[in-house]
Amino acid sequence: ETGVTQSPTHLIKTRGQQVTLRCSSQSGHNTVSWYQQALGQGPQFIFQYYREEENGRGNFPPRFSGLQFPNYSSELNVNALELDDSALYLCASSAASGGAIDTQYFGPGTRLTVL
Amino acid sequence: GEDVEQSLFLSVREGDSSVINCTYTDSSSTYLYWYKQEPGAGLQLLTYIFSNMDMKQDQRLTVLLNKKDKHLSLRIADTQTGDSAIYFCAEIGGATNKLIFGTGTLLAVQP
């Protein structure tokens, strides 16, 4: 177990709705990264937060947004859900500092189904 | 560009060695990782290797890195049925420290 937790475990939404996914990072970690894993694919980077600021973004539209809180937990928000947003959403925490690379540890994921 | 490729499927018998291969394109990668994913679960970090190393061994796992050919492999000795899973290699890319994953290799271990 990595100490990274995510909620909820599963979620079913309909097209056009909005969703918020949550992640608690491992103790001592200040960086959270979010990934989307479609069925049968490898995870794709959405964005990363370091000390409450966005620190890089992948090729995802603006309706994917995030937050990081002072305790380093994080939220991923997706507006105007589309069918293709159905996926496993993974969060990973790391102890990166000032741009230094550190290993990312993943949570169990949230399975989002959009109908 | 950034791309990571893996073969899709590998089948081995219990007790044999498994070798999972990966190629990547970003020559500036500093770390390369192997993650394991069991059905319906998140990613479990197995091991990683720094780009200035050729080999790393950790119990049953051996990682080989050929930086010239941008080729990474994971060898699992004495493969067990519990090793059945999808294995992802990943490189760390760019200033954002994002992980770039391959499509994963499904390892099936036959008893």
Coordinates of C-alpha atoms in Angstrom, one line a residue:
Chain A
E1 CA 0.0 0.0 0.0
T2 CA 1.3 3.4 -0.9
G3 CA -0.6 5.6 1.5
V4 CA -2.2 7.4 -1.5
T5 CA -6.0 7.3 -1.2
Q6 CA -8.7 8.3 -3.8
S7 CA -12.4 8.8 -3.5
P8 CA -14.8 7.7 -4.7
T9 CA -13.9 4.3 -5.9
H10 CA -16.5 4.2 -8.6
L11 CA -18.8 6.9 -10.1
I12 CA -21.5 6.9 -12.8
K13 CA -22.4 10.2 -14.4
T14 CA -24.4 11.2 -17.5
R15 CA -23.1 13.3 -20.4
G16 CA -23.0 17.0 -19.7
Q17 CA -22.7 16.6 -15.9
Q18 CA -19.7 17.7 -13.8
V19 CA -17.6 15.5 -11.5
T20 CA -15.1 16.0 -8.7
L21 CA -12.5 13.4 -7.8
R22 CA -10.4 13.5 -4.7
C23 CA -6.9 12.4 -3.8
S24 CA -5.0 12.4 -0.5
S25 CA -1.2 12.2 -1.0
Q26 CA 1.2 10.1 0.9
S27 CA 2.6 11.7 4.1
G28 CA 5.5 13.9 3.4
H29 CA 4.7 14.3 -0.3
N30 CA 4.0 17.8 -1.7
T31 CA 3.3 17.0 -5.4
V32 CA 0.3 15.4 -6.9
S33 CA -0.1 14.3 -10.5
W34 CA -3.3 13.1 -12.2
Y35 CA -3.5 10.6 -15.0
Q36 CA -6.4 9.2 -17.2
Q37 CA -6.3 5.6 -18.1
A38 CA -8.7 4.5 -20.8
L39 CA -9.6 0.9 -21.1
G40 CA -6.7 -1.1 -22.6
Q41 CA -4.3 1.9 -22.6
G42 CA -1.5 3.2 -20.6
P43 CA -2.1 6.2 -18.3
Q44 CA -2.0 9.6 -19.9
F45 CA -0.8 12.7 -17.9
I46 CA -3.5 15.3 -17.2
F47 CA -1.6 17.8 -14.9
Q48 CA 0.6 18.1 -11.9
Y49 CA 0.3 20.3 -8.8
Y50 CA 3.3 21.3 -6.7
R51 CA 2.8 23.4 -3.6
E52 CA -0.8 24.4 -4.7
E53 CA 0.3 25.6 -8.1
E54 CA -0.2 23.9 -11.5
N55 CA 3.2 22.6 -12.6
G56 CA 2.6 21.3 -16.1
R57 CA -0.4 20.1 -18.1
G58 CA -0.9 17.4 -20.7
N59 CA -3.0 17.5 -23.8
F60 CA -6.4 17.8 -22.1
P61 CA -9.0 20.5 -22.7
P62 CA -9.7 23.3 -20.1
R63 CA -12.8 21.5 -18.8
F64 CA -10.3 19.4 -16.9
S65 CA -9.2 21.5 -13.9
G66 CA -7.6 20.9 -10.6
L67 CA -6.8 22.2 -7.2
Q68 CA -4.3 21.4 -4.5
F69 CA -4.9 22.3 -0.9
P70 CA -2.4 23.4 1.8
N71 CA -2.3 19.8 3.2
Y72 CA -1.3 18.7 -0.4
S73 CA -4.5 16.8 -1.1
S74 CA -5.9 17.4 -4.5
E75 CA -9.1 17.5 -6.6
L76 CA -9.7 16.8 -10.2
N77 CA -12.8 18.5 -11.7
V78 CA -14.2 17.6 -15.1
N79 CA -17.0 19.8 -16.5
A80 CA -19.4 19.0 -19.4
L81 CA -18.7 15.2 -19.3
E82 CA -18.4 13.4 -22.5
L83 CA -18.7 9.6 -23.2
D84 CA -14.9 9.5 -23.9
D85 CA -14.2 10.7 -20.4
S86 CA -15.1 7.2 -19.1
A87 CA -11.8 5.9 -17.7
L88 CA -9.8 5.1 -14.6
Y89 CA -8.5 8.3 -13.1
L90 CA -5.2 7.8 -11.2
C91 CA -3.5 10.2 -8.8
A92 CA 0.1 9.9 -7.9
S93 CA 2.0 11.7 -5.2
S94 CA 5.7 12.4 -4.9
A95 CA 8.1 14.4 -2.8
A96 CA 9.6 16.5 -5.7
S97 CA 11.2 19.7 -4.6
G98 CA 12.1 22.7 -6.8
G99 CA 12.0 20.7 -10.0
A100 CA 13.9 17.7 -8.7
I101 CA 12.5 14.3 -9.8
D102 CA 11.2 11.9 -7.3
T103 CA 9.3 8.6 -7.7
Q104 CA 5.5 8.8 -8.1
Y105 CA 3.4 6.5 -6.0
F106 CA -0.1 5.8 -7.2
G107 CA -3.5 5.5 -5.5
P108 CA -6.0 2.8 -6.4
G109 CA -7.9 5.0 -8.9
T110 CA -11.5 6.2 -9.4
R111 CA -13.4 4.4 -12.1
L112 CA -15.6 7.0 -13.9
T113 CA -18.4 5.8 -16.2
V114 CA -20.2 8.4 -18.4
L115 CA -23.5 7.3 -19.8
Chain B
G1 CA 8.7 13.4 -29.6
E2 CA 7.9 11.3 -26.6
D3 CA 6.8 7.7 -27.1
V4 CA 7.1 4.4 -25.3
E5 CA 6.4 1.1 -26.9
Q6 CA 5.9 -2.4 -25.5
S7 CA 4.7 -5.7 -26.8
L8 CA 1.1 -6.4 -25.9
F9 CA 1.2 -10.0 -24.5
L10 CA 3.6 -12.5 -23.0
S11 CA 2.8 -16.0 -21.8
V12 CA 5.1 -18.1 -19.7
R13 CA 5.0 -21.2 -17.6
E14 CA 5.3 -21.0 -13.8
G15 CA 8.9 -21.3 -12.7
D16 CA 10.3 -19.9 -16.0
S17 CA 11.8 -16.5 -16.4
S18 CA 9.8 -13.7 -18.1
V19 CA 11.4 -10.9 -20.0
I20 CA 9.3 -7.8 -20.8
N21 CA 10.7 -5.3 -23.3
C22 CA 10.2 -1.6 -23.8
T23 CA 11.6 1.0 -26.2
Y24 CA 11.4 4.7 -25.6
T25 CA 12.3 7.8 -27.7
D26 CA 13.2 10.6 -25.3
S27 CA 17.0 10.5 -24.9
S28 CA 16.8 13.1 -22.1
S29 CA 14.9 10.7 -19.8
T30 CA 16.7 10.5 -16.4
Y31 CA 14.7 7.7 -14.8
L32 CA 12.9 4.8 -16.2
Y33 CA 10.3 2.8 -14.3
W34 CA 8.4 -0.4 -14.2
Y35 CA 4.9 -0.5 -12.7
K36 CA 2.6 -3.5 -12.2
Q37 CA -1.2 -3.3 -12.5
E38 CA -3.5 -6.0 -11.4
P39 CA -7.1 -6.2 -12.7
G40 CA -9.2 -3.2 -11.4
A41 CA -6.3 -1.8 -9.4
G42 CA -4.0 1.1 -9.4
L43 CA -0.3 1.0 -10.4
Q44 CA 2.3 -0.6 -8.1
L45 CA 5.8 0.6 -8.4
L46 CA 8.1 -2.4 -9.0
T47 CA 11.5 -0.8 -9.6
Y48 CA 13.3 2.0 -11.4
I49 CA 16.7 2.7 -12.9
F50 CA 18.6 5.8 -13.3
S51 CA 19.8 6.5 -16.9
N52 CA 23.5 6.3 -16.1
M53 CA 23.1 2.7 -15.0
D54 CA 23.1 -0.4 -17.2
M55 CA 21.6 -2.9 -14.8
K56 CA 19.7 -3.0 -11.5
Q57 CA 18.8 -6.2 -9.6
D58 CA 16.1 -6.3 -6.9
Q59 CA 15.4 -9.9 -5.6
R60 CA 13.6 -11.7 -8.5
L61 CA 13.6 -8.5 -10.7
T62 CA 16.5 -7.5 -13.1
V63 CA 16.3 -4.3 -15.1
L64 CA 18.6 -3.9 -18.1
L65 CA 19.0 -0.5 -19.8
N66 CA 20.6 0.0 -23.2
K67 CA 20.7 3.8 -23.5
K68 CA 22.2 3.8 -26.9
D69 CA 19.3 1.8 -28.4
K70 CA 16.8 3.3 -25.9
H71 CA 15.8 -0.2 -24.8
L72 CA 14.6 -1.2 -21.4
S73 CA 13.8 -4.7 -20.2
L74 CA 12.4 -6.3 -17.0
R75 CA 13.3 -9.9 -16.2
I76 CA 11.3 -11.7 -13.6
A77 CA 13.0 -14.9 -12.4
D78 CA 11.0 -17.9 -11.2
T79 CA 7.7 -16.4 -12.4
Q80 CA 4.7 -17.2 -10.2
T81 CA 1.0 -17.1 -11.0
G82 CA 0.8 -14.1 -8.7
D83 CA 3.0 -12.2 -11.2
S84 CA 0.1 -12.3 -13.8
A85 CA -0.7 -8.7 -14.4
I86 CA -0.1 -5.8 -16.9
Y87 CA 3.3 -4.4 -16.7
F88 CA 4.0 -0.8 -17.8
C89 CA 7.3 0.8 -18.5
A90 CA 7.4 4.6 -18.1
E91 CA 9.9 7.3 -18.6
I92 CA 10.0 10.6 -16.8
G93 CA 9.8 13.4 -19.3
G94 CA 10.2 17.1 -19.5
A95 CA 10.3 19.8 -16.9
T96 CA 7.0 18.8 -15.5
N97 CA 8.2 15.4 -14.3
K98 CA 5.3 13.7 -16.0
L99 CA 5.4 10.0 -16.5
I100 CA 5.1 8.8 -20.1
F101 CA 3.7 5.3 -20.2
G102 CA 3.8 2.5 -22.7
T103 CA 0.5 0.6 -23.6
G104 CA 1.4 -2.2 -21.2
T105 CA 2.4 -5.8 -21.5
L106 CA -0.1 -8.4 -20.3
L107 CA 1.9 -11.2 -18.6
A108 CA 0.0 -14.5 -18.3
V109 CA 1.6 -17.2 -16.2
Q110 CA 0.4 -20.7 -16.9
P111 CA 0.5 -23.2 -14.0

